[in-house]
mmCIF file of C-alpha atoms in Angstrom:
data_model
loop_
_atom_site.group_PDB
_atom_site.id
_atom_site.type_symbol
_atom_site.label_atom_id
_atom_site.label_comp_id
_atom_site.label_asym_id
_atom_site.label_seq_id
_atom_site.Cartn_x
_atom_site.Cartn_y
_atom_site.Cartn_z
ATOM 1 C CA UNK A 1158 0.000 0.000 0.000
ATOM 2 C CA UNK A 1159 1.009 3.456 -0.835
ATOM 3 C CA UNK A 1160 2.447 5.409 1.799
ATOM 4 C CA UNK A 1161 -0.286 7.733 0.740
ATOM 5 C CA UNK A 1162 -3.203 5.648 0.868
ATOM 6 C CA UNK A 1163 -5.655 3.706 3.039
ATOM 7 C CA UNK A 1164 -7.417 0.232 3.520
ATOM 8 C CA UNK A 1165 -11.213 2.940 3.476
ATOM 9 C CA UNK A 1166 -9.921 4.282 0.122
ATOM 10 C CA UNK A 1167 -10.639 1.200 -2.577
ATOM 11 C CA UNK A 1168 -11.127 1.829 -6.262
ATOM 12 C CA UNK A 1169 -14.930 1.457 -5.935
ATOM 13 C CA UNK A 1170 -14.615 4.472 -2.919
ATOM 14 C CA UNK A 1171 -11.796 6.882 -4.894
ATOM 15 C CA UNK A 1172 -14.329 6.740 -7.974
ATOM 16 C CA UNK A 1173 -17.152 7.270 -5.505
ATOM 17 C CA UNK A 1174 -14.928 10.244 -4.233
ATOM 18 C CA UNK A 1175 -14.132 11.463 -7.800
ATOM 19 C CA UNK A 1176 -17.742 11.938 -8.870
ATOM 20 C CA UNK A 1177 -20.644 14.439 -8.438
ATOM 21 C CA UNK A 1178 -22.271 11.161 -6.334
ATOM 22 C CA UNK A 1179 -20.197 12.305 -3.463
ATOM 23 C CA UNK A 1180 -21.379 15.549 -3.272
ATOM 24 C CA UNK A 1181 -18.368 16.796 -2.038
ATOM 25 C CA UNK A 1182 -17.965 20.667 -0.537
ATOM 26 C CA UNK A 1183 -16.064 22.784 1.085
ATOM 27 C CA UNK A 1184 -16.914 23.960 4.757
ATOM 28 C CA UNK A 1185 -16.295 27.372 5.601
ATOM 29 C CA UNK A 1186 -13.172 29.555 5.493
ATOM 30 C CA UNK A 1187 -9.677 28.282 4.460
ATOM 31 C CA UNK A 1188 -7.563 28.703 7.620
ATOM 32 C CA UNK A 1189 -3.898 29.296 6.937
ATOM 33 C CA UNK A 1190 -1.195 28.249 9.671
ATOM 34 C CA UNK A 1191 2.462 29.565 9.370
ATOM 35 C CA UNK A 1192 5.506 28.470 11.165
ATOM 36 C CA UNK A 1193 9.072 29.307 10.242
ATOM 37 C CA UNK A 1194 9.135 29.647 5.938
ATOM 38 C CA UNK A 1195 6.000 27.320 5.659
ATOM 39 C CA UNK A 1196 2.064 28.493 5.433
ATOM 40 C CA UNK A 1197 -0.242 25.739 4.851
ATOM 41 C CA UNK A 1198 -3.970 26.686 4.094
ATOM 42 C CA UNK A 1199 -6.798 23.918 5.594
ATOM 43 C CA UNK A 1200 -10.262 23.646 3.961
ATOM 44 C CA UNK A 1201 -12.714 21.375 5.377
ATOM 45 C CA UNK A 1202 -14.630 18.838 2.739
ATOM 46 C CA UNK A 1203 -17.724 17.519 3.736
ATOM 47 C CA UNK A 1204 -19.152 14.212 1.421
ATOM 48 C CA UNK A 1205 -22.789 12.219 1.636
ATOM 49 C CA UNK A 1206 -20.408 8.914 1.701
ATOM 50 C CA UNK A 1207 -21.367 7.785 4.854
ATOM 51 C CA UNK A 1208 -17.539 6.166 5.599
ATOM 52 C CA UNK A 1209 -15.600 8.790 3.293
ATOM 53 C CA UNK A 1210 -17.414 11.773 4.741
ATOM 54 C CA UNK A 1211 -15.275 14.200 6.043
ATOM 55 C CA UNK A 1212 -12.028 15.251 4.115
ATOM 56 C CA UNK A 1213 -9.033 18.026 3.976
ATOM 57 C CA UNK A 1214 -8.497 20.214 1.062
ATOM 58 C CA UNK A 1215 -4.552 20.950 1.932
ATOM 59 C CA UNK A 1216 -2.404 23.808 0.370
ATOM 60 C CA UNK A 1217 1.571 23.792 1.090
ATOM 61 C CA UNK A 1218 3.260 26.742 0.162
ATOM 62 C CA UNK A 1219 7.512 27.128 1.047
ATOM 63 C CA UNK A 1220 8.993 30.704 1.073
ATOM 64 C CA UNK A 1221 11.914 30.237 -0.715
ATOM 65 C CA UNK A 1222 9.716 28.492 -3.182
ATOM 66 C CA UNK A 1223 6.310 30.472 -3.230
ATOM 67 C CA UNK A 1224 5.593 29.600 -6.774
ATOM 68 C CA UNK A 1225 6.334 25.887 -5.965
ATOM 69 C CA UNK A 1226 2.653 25.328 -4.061
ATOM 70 C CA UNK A 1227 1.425 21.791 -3.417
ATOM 71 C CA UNK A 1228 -2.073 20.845 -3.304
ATOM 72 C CA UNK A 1229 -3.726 17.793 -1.575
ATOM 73 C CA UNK A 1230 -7.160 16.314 -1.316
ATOM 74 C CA UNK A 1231 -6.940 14.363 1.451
ATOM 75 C CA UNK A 1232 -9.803 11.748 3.126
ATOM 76 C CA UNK A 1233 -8.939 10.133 6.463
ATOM 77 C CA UNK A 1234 -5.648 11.262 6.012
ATOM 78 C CA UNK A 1235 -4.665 9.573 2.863
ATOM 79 C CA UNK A 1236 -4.011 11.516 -0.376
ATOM 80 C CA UNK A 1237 -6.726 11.691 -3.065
ATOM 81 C CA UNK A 1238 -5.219 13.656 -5.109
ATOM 82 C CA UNK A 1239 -2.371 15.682 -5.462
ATOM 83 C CA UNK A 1240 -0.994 18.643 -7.393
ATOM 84 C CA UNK A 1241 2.528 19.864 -7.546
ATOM 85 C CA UNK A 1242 2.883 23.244 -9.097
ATOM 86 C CA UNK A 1243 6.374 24.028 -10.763
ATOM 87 C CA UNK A 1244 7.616 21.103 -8.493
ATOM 88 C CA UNK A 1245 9.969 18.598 -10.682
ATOM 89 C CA UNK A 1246 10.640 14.991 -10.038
ATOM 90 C CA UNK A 1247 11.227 12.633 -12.069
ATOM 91 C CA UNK A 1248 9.725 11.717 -14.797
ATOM 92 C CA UNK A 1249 7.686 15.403 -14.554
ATOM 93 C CA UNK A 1250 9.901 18.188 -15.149
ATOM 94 C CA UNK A 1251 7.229 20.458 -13.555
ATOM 95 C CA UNK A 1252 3.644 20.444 -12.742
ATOM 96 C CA UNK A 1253 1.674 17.362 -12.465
ATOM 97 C CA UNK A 1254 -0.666 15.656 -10.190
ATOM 98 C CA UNK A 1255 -0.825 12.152 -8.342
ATOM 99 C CA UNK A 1256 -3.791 9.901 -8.194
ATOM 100 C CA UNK A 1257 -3.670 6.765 -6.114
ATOM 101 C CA UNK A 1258 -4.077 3.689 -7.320
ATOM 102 C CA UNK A 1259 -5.756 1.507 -4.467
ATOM 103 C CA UNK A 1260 -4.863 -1.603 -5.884
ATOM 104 C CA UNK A 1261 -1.187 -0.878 -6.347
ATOM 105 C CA UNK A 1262 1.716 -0.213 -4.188
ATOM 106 C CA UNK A 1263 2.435 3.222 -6.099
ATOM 107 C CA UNK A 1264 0.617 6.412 -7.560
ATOM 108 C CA UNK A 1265 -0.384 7.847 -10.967
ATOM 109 C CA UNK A 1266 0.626 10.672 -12.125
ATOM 110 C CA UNK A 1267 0.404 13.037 -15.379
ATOM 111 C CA UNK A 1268 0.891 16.886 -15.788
ATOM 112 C CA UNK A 1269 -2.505 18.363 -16.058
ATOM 113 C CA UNK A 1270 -4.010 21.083 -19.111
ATOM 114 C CA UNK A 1271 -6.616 22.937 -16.335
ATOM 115 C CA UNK A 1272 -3.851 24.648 -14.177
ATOM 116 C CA UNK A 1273 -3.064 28.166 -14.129
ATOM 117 C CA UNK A 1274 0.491 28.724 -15.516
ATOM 118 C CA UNK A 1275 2.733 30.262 -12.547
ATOM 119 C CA UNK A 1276 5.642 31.838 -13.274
ATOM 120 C CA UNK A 1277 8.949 30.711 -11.476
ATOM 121 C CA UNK A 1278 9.632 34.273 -9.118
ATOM 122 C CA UNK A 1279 10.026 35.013 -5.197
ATOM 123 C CA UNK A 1280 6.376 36.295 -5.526
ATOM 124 C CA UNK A 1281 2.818 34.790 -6.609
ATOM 125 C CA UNK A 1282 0.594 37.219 -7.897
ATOM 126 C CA UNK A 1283 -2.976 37.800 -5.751
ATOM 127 C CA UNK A 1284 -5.423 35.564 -6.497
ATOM 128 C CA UNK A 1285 -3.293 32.927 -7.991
ATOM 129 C CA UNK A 1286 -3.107 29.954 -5.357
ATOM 130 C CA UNK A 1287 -7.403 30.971 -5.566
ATOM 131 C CA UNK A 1288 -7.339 29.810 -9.144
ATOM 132 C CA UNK A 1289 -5.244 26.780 -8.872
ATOM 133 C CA UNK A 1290 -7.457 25.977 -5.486
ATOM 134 C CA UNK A 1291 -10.144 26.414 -7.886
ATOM 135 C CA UNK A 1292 -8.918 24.355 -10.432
ATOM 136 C CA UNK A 1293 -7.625 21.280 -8.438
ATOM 137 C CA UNK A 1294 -11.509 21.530 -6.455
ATOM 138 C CA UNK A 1295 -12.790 20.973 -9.848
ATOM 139 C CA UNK A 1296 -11.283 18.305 -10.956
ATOM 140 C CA UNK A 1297 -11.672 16.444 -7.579
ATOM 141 C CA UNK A 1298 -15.468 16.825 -7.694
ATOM 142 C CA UNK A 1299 -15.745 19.505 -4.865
ATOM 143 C CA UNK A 1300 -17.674 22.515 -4.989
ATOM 144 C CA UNK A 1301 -16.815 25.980 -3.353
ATOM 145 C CA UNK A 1302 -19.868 26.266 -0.414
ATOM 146 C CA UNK A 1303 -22.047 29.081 0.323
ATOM 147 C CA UNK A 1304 -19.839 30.049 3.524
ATOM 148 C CA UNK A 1305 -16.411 29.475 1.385
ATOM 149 C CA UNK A 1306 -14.342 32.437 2.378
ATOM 150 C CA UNK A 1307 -10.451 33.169 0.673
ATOM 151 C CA UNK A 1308 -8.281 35.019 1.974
ATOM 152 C CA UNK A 1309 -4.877 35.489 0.897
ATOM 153 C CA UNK A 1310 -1.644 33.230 2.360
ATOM 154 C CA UNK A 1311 0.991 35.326 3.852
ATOM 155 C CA UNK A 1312 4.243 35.144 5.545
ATOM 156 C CA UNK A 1313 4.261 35.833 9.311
ATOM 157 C CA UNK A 1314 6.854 38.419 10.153
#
């Protein structure tokens, strides 16, 4: 088993996940924590799958690297889906995402069409990690709720 996955997350549950049957959404605000140069942003995901129903929407974002972000979908604490922006290892030479495979001992991946492009710089303009939250949401199956409130990352001083 991946080091990412779980015994709850089969290939009948990560479809189930995957699809509008889930009903997946977000719950409230994203709350960002900072310590030393990381911020990571936390967005509840609530489902109608009675075993998968509670999940993590999980941004990453380094400070040397701010235009290196990492996005996770996470459900009982095993990875979903993930997204590595500008982020190369091998065989991607930058962005891709990871999909589990619940029946093997390793993940998917491919580099995706539907991500904003981020430049390689020491700053992120506004509204970007929004867009690629946005993005990586859709493609997961997860809608934005009525109480979803951004707010922008930002370094503690």
């Amino acid at each position: 088993m991946s080091r990412q996955s779980s015994p709850l997350l089969t290939q009948q549950s990560v479809g189930l996940l995957l699809s509008k049957t889930s009903k997946a959404t977000t719950v409230g605000a994203i709350a960002w924590k900072s310590q030393r140069s990381v911020t990571v942003g936390l967005l509840q995901v609530r489902t109608v799958l009675p075993e998968l129903e509670q999940g993590i929407i999980r941004i990453h974002i380094r400070w040397p690297a701010p235009s290196q972000p990492r996005y996770q979908y996470l459900i009982g604490g095993a990875s979903v889906r993930r997204l590595c922006v500008n982020d190369p290892h091998p065989p991607y030479d930058g962005t891709h995402k990871h999909m589990i495979n619940p029946l093997g001992s390793e993940e998917d991946a491919y580099q995706p069409t539907d991500i904003p492009a981020v430049p390689l710089a020491p700053r992120v303009a506004p509204g970007t990690y929004r867009a690629i939250l946005e993005a990586f949401a859709g493609e997961c199956e997860v809608s934005l709720g009525e109480d979803f409130v951004w707010t922008e990352p930002g370094r503690r001083a």
